[in-house]
CSV table of C-alpha atoms in Angstrom, one decimal:
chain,number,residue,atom,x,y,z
A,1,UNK,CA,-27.6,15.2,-7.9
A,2,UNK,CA,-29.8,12.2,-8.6
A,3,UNK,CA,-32.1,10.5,-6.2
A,4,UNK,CA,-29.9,8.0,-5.2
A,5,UNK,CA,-27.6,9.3,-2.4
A,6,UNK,CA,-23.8,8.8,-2.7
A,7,UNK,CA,-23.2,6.0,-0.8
A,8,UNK,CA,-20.2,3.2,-0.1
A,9,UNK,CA,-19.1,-0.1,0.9
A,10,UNK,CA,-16.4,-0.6,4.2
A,11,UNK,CA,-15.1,-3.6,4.2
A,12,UNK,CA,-13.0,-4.0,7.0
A,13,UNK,CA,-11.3,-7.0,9.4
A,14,UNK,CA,-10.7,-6.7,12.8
A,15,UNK,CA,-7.4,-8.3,12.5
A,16,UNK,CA,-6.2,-5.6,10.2
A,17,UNK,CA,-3.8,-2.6,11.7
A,18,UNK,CA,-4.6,-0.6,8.6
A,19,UNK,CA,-8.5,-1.3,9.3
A,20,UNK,CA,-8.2,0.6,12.5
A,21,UNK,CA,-7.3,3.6,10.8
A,22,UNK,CA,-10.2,4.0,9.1
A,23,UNK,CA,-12.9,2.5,11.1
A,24,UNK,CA,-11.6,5.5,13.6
A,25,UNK,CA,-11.9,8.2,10.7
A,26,UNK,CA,-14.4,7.2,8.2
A,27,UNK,CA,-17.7,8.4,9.6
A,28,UNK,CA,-16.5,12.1,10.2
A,29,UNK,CA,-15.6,12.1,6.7
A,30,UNK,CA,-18.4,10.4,5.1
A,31,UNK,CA,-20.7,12.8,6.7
A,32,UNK,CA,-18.8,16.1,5.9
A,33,UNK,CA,-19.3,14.7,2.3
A,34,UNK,CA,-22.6,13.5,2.2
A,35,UNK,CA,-21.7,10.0,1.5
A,36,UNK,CA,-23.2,7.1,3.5
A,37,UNK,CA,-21.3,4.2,4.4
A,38,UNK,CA,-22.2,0.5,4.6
A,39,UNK,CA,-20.3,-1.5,7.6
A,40,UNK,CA,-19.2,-4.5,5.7
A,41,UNK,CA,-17.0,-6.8,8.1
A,42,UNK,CA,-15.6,-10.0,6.1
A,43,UNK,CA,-12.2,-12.5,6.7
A,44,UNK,CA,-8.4,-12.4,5.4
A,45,UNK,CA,-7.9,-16.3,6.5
A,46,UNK,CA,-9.8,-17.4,3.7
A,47,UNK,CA,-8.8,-15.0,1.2
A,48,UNK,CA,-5.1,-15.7,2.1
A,49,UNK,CA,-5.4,-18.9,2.7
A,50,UNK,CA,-6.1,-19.4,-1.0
A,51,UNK,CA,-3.3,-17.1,-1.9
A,52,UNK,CA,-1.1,-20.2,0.2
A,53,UNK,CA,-0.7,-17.7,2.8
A,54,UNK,CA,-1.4,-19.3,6.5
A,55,UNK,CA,-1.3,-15.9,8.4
A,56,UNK,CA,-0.6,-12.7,7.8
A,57,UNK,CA,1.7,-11.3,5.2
A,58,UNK,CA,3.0,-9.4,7.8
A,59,UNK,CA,4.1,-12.2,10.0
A,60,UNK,CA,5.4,-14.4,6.7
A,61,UNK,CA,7.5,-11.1,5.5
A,62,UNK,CA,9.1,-10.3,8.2
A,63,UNK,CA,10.5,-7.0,6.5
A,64,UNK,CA,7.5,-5.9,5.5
A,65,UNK,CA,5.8,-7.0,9.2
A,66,UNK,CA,8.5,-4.8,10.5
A,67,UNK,CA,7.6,-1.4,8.8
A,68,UNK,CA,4.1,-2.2,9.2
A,69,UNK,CA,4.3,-1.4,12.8
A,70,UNK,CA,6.4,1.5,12.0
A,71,UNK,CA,4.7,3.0,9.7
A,72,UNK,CA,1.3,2.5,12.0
A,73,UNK,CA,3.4,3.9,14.8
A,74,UNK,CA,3.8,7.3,12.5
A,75,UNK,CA,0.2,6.9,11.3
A,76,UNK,CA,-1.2,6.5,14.8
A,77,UNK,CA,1.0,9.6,15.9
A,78,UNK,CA,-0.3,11.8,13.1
A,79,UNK,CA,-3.4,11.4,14.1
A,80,UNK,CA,-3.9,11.8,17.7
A,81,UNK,CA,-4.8,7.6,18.2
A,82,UNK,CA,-3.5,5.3,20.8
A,83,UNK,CA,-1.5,2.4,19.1
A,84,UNK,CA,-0.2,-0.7,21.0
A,85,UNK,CA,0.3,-3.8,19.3
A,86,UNK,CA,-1.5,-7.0,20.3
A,87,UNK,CA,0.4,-9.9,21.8
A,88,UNK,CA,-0.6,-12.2,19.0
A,89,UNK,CA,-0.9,-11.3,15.6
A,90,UNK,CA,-2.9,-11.6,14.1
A,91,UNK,CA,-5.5,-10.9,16.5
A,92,UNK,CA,-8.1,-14.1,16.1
A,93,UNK,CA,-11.4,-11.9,14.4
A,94,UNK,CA,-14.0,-14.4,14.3
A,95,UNK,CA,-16.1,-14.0,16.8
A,96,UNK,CA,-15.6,-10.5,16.7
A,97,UNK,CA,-16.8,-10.2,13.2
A,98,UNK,CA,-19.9,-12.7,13.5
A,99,UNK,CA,-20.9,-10.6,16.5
A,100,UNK,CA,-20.3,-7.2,14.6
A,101,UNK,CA,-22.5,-8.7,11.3
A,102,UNK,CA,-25.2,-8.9,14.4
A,103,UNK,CA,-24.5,-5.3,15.8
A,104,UNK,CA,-24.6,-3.7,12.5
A,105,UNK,CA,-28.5,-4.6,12.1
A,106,UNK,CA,-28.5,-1.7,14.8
A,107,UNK,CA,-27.8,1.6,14.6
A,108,UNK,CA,-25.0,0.9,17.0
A,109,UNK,CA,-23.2,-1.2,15.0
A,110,UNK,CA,-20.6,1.2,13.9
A,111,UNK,CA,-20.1,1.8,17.2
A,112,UNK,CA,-19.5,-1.6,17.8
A,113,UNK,CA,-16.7,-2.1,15.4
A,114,UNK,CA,-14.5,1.2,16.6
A,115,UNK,CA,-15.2,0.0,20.3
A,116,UNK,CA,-13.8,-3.5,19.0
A,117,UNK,CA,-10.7,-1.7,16.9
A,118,UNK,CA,-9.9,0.4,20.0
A,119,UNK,CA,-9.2,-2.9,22.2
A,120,UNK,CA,-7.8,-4.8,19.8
A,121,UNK,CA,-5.0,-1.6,18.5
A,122,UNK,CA,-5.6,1.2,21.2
A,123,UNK,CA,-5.0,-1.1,24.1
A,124,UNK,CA,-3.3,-4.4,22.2
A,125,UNK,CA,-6.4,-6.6,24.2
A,126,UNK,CA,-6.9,-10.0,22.8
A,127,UNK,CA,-10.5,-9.8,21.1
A,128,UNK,CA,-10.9,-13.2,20.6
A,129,UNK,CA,-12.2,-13.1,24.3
A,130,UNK,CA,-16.0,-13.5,24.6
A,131,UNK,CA,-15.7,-10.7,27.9
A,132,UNK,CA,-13.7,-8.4,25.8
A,133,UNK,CA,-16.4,-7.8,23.0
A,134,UNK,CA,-19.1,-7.9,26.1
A,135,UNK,CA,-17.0,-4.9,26.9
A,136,UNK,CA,-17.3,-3.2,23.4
A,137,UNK,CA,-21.0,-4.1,23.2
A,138,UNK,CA,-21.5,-2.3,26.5
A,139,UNK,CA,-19.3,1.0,25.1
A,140,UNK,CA,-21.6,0.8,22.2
A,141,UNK,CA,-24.9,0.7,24.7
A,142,UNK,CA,-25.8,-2.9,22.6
A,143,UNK,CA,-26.9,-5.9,24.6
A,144,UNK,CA,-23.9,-8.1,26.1
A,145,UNK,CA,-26.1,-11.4,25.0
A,146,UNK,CA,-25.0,-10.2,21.8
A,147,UNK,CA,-22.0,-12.1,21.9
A,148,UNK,CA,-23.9,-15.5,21.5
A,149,UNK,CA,-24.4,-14.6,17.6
A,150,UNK,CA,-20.9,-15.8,17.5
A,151,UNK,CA,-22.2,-19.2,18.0
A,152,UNK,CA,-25.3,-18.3,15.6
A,153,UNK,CA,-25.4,-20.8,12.6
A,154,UNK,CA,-27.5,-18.3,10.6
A,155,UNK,CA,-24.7,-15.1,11.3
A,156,UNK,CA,-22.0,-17.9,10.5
A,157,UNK,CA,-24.0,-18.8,7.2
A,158,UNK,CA,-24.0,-15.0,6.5
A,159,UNK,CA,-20.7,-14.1,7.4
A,160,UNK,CA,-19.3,-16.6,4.9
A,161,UNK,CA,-21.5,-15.7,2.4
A,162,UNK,CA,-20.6,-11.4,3.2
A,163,UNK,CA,-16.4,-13.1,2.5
A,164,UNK,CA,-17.8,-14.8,-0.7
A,165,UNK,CA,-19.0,-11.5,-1.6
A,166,UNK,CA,-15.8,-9.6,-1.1
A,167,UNK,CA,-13.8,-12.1,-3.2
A,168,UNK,CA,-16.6,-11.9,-5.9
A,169,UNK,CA,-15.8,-7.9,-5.8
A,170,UNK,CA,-11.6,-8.6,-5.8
A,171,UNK,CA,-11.0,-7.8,-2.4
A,172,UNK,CA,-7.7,-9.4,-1.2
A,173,UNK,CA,-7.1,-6.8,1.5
A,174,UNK,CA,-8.5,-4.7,4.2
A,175,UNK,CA,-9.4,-1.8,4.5
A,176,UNK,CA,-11.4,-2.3,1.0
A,177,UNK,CA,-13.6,0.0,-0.2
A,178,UNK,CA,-16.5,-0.5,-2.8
A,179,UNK,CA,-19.1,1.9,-4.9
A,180,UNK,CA,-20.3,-0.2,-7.1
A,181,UNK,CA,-18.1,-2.2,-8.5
A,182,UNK,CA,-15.4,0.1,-8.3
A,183,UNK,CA,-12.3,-1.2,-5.8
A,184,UNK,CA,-10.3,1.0,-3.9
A,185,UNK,CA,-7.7,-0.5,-1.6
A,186,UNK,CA,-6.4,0.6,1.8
A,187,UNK,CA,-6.5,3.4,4.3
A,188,UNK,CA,-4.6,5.4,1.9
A,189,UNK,CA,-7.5,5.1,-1.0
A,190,UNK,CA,-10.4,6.8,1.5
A,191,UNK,CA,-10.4,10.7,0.5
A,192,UNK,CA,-10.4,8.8,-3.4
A,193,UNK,CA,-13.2,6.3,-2.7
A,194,UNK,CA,-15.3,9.2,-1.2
A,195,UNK,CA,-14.5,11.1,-4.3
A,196,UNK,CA,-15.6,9.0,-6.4
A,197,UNK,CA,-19.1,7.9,-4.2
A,198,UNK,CA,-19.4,11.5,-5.0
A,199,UNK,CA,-19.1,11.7,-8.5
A,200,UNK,CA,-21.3,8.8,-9.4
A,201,UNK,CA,-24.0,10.2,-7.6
A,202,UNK,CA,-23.7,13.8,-9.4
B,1,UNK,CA,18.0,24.8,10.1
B,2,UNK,CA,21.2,23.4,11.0
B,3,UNK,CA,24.3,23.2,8.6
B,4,UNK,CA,23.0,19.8,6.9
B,5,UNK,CA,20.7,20.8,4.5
B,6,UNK,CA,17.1,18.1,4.6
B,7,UNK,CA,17.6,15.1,1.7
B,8,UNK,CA,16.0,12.4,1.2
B,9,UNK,CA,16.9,9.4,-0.4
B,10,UNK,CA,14.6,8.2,-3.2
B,11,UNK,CA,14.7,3.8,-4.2
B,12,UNK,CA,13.3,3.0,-7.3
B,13,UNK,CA,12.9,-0.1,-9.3
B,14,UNK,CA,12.5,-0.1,-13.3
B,15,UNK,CA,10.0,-2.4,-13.4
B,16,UNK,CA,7.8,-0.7,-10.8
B,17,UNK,CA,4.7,0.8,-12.0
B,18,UNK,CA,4.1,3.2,-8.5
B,19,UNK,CA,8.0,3.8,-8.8
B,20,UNK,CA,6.4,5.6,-12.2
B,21,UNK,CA,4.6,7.9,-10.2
B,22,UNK,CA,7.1,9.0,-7.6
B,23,UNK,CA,9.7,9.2,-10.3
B,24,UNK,CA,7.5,11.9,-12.3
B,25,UNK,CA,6.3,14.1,-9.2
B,26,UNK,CA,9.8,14.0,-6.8
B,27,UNK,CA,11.8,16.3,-7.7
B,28,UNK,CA,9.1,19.4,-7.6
B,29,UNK,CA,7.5,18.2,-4.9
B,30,UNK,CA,11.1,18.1,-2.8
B,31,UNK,CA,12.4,21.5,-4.4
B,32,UNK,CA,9.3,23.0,-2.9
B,33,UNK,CA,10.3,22.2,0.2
B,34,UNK,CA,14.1,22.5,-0.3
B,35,UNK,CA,14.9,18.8,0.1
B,36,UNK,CA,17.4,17.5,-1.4
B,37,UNK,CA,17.1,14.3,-3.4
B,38,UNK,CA,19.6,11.1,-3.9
B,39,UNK,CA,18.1,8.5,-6.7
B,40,UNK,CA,19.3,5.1,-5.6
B,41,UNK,CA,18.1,2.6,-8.3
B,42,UNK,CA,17.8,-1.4,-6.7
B,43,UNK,CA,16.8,-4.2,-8.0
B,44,UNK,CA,13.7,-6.0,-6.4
B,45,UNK,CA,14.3,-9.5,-8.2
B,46,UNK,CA,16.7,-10.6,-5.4
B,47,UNK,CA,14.3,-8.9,-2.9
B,48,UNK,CA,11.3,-10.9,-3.8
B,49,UNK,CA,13.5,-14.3,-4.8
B,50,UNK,CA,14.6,-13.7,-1.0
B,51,UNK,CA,11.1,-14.0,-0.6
B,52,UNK,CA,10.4,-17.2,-2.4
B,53,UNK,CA,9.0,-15.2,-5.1
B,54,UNK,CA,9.9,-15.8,-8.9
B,55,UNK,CA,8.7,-12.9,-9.9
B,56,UNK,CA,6.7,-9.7,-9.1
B,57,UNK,CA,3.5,-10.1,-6.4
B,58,UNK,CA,1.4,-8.5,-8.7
B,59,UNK,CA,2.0,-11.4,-11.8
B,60,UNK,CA,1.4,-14.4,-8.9
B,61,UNK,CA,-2.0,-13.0,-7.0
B,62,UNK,CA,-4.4,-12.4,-9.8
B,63,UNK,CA,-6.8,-10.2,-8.1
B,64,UNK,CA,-3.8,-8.0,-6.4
B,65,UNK,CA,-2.3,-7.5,-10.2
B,66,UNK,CA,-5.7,-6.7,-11.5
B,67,UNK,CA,-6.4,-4.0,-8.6
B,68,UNK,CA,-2.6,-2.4,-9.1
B,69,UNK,CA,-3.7,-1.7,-13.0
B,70,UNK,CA,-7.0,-0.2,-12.3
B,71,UNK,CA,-5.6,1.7,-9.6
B,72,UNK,CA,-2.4,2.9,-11.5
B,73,UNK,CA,-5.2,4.0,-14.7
B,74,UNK,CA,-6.6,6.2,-12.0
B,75,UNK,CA,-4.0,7.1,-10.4
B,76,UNK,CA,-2.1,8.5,-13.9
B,77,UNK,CA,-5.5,9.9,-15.0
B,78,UNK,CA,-6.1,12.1,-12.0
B,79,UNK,CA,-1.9,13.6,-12.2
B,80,UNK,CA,-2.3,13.8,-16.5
B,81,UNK,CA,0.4,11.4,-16.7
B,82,UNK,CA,0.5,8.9,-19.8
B,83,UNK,CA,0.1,4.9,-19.0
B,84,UNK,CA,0.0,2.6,-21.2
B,85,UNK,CA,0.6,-1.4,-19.6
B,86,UNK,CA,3.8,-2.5,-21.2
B,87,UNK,CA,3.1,-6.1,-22.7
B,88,UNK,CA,5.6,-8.1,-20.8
B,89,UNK,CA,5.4,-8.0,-17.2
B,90,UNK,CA,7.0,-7.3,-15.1
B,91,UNK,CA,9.5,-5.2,-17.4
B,92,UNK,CA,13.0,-7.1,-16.9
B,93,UNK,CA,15.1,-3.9,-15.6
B,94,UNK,CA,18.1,-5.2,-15.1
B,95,UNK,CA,20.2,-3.0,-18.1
B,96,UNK,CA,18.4,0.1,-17.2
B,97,UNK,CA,19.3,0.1,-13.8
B,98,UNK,CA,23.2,-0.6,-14.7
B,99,UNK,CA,22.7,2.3,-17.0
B,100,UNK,CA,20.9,4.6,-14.7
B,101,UNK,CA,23.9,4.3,-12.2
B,102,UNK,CA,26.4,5.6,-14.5
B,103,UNK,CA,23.9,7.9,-15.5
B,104,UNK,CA,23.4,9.6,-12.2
B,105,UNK,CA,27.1,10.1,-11.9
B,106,UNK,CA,26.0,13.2,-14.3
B,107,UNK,CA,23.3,15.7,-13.7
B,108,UNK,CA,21.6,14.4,-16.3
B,109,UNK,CA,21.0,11.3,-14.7
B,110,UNK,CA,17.2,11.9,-12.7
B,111,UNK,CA,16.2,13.2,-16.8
B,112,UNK,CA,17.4,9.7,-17.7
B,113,UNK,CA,15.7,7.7,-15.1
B,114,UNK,CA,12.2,9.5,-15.8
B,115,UNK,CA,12.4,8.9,-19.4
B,116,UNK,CA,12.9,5.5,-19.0
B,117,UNK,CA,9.6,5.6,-16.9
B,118,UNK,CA,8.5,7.3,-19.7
B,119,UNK,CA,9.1,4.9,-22.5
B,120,UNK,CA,8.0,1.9,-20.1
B,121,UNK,CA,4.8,2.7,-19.0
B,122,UNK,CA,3.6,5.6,-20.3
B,123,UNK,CA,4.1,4.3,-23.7
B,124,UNK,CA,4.4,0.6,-22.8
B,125,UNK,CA,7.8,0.0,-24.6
B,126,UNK,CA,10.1,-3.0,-23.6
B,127,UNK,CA,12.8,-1.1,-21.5
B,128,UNK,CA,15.2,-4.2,-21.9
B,129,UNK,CA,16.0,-3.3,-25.7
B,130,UNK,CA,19.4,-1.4,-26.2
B,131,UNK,CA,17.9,1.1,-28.2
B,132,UNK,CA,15.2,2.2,-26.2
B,133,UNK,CA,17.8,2.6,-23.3
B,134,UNK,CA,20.1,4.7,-25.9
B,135,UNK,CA,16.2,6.8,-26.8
B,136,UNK,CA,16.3,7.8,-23.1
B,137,UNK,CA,19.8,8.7,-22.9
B,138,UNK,CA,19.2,10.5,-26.1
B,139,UNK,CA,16.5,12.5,-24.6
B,140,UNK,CA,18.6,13.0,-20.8
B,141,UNK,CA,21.4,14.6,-23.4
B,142,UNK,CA,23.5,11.7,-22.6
B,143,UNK,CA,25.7,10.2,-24.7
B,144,UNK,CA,24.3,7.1,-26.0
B,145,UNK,CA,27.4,4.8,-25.4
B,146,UNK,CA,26.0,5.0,-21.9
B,147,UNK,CA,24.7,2.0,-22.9
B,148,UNK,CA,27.5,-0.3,-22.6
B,149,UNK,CA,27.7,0.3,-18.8
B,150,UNK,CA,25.1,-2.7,-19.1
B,151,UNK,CA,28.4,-4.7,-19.2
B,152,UNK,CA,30.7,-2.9,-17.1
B,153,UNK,CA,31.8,-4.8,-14.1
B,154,UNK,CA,32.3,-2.2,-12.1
B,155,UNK,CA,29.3,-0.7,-13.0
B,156,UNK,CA,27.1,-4.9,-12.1
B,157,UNK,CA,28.9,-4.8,-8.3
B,158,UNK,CA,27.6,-1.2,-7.7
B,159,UNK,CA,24.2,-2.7,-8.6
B,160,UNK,CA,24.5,-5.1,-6.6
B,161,UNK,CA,26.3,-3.3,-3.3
B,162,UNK,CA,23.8,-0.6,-3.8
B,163,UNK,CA,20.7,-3.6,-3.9
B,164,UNK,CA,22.1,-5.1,-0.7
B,165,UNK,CA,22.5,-1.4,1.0
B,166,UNK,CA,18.2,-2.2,0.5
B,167,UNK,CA,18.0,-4.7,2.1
B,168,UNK,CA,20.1,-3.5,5.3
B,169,UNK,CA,17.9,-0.6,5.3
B,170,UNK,CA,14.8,-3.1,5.4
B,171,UNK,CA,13.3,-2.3,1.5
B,172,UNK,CA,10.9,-5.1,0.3
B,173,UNK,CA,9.4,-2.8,-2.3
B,174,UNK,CA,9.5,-0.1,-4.1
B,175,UNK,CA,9.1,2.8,-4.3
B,176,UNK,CA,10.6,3.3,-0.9
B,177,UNK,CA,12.3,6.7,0.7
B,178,UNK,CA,14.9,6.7,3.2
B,179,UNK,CA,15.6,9.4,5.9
B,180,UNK,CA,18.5,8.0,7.7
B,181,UNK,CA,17.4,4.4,9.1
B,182,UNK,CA,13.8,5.4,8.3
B,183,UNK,CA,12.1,4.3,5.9
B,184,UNK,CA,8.7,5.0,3.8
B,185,UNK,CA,7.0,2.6,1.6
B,186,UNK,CA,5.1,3.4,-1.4
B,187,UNK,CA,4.2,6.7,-3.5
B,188,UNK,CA,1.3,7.4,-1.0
B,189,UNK,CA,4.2,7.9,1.9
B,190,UNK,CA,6.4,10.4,-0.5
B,191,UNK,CA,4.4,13.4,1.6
B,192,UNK,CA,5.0,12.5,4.4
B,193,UNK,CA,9.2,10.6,4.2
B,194,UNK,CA,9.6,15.1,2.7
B,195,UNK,CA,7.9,15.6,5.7
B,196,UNK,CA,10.2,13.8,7.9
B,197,UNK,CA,13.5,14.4,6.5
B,198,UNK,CA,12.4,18.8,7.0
B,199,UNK,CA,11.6,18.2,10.4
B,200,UNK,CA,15.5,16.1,10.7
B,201,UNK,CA,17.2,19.3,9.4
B,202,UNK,CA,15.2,21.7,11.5
């Protein structure tokens, strides 16, 4: 091993079914590995938007919107999570996210985000609502005024910059992962991003 | 274990480079666990033109096509497989899949569908071309005439019933598995669709 301890990038948005997943599993196994992980919330809307996408894939395919829920349905199962879809999707993230780039200067930031994931998919609770992410600020024992960094022109300024960055890195998903400059998309690509936060660090 | 013995059936597409990946790992993977396979090659052209797509997602969304080679380098590194980018893309598939259908009315026919996966991306060759069709058939102990079901009528409607069988069973990519009316997207769900057609036949 060399000094510098395995670590890796989590970018995640809370509008993102497949985000859930591993904001719910990554810390457990991040710390049986040794890796550390950095909380990295960032926005789809303009990543698709410049794809020409308005919304969601998911709700433009409706095919692939279909299995989506199916296959998180299976997922969700499999794993012992609640799972109920939202009444809109996609859920509207922004204030959500601002708030979270606040939280994460804590340690309860992480805390934060699963409390935010576990409305927004566990209970299908819109999280666009300023007294819905009081309520995850309170499960994650942070500070309800909190929720006033959504309206925060320095957070704003750094949220957009935090997107900038995950375009600059080829993110056009989420879950993403990042060591380096090395991208691994989705849920599914977790155990092989650890691996490889590993392996650089041998 | 009731009478019907577990099977599962497998959709693949030519031109698809994670198709690749199932198509070289199915069949022991499924023996293992004494499931029985049906290869169903589709076409994905109508699929995606459905979609108002001209041709595949990864060739119109740069940073998606970019991430789906580096993943599918490390992907075919970690299993020892060969992959080599074929230099059009995406591969036009359309022969090969004619010729895979009359192929799989023999045994030979899964030997025939991998080495076609063989040719196109583990050595990068133009899967369009006659004789690299007749090379696979060659190596599948097939006889080579096989070729000329590219221009068998009988041979272009199955194609095509068998594409819009896909589409009822809601397939917007491949590779996809079907248990019944359930369906599995994607290599990284071949575990579990194996999974799911032993527990149907238990």
């Amino acid at each position: 091993m060399s000094a510098a301890a395995p670590r890796l990038e989590f970018w995640f948005e809370f509008a993102s079914t497949y985000s859930y997943l591993s904001a719910l599993r990554i810390e457990a196994m991040a710390a049986e590995r040794g890796v550390g992980v950095v909380w990295r919330p960032f926005l789809l809307g303009p990543i698709f938007a410049s794809q020409g996408w308005d919304t969601s894939p998911f709700a433009i395919y409706p095919a692939k919107g279909r299995y989506m829920w199916r296959d998180m349905e299976r997922l969700t199962a499999a794993r012992g999570l609640p799972f109920k879809g939202p009444t809109r999707f996609p859920q509207h993230s922004l204030r959500a996210a601002r708030v979270a780039l606040a939280a994460l200067d804590t340690p309860q930031g992480p805390a934060f985000c699963k409390a935010i994931y576990s409305l927004g998919f566990g209970e299908g609770v819109d999280i666009s609502e300023p007294d819905v992410i009081a309520q995850a600020l309170k499960t994650a024992d942070l500070p309800t005024k909190l929720v006033e960094a959504g309206d925060d022109p320095m957070i704003k300024e750094r949220l957009k910059a935090q997107t900038a960055r995950a375009v600059d890195l080829g993110l056009f998903g989420a879950p993403s992962f990042t060591v380096g400059a090395e991208l691994f998309w989705g849920d599914d690509r977790l155990e092989m991003a650890l691996e490889h936060a590993m392996e650089g660090a041998e």
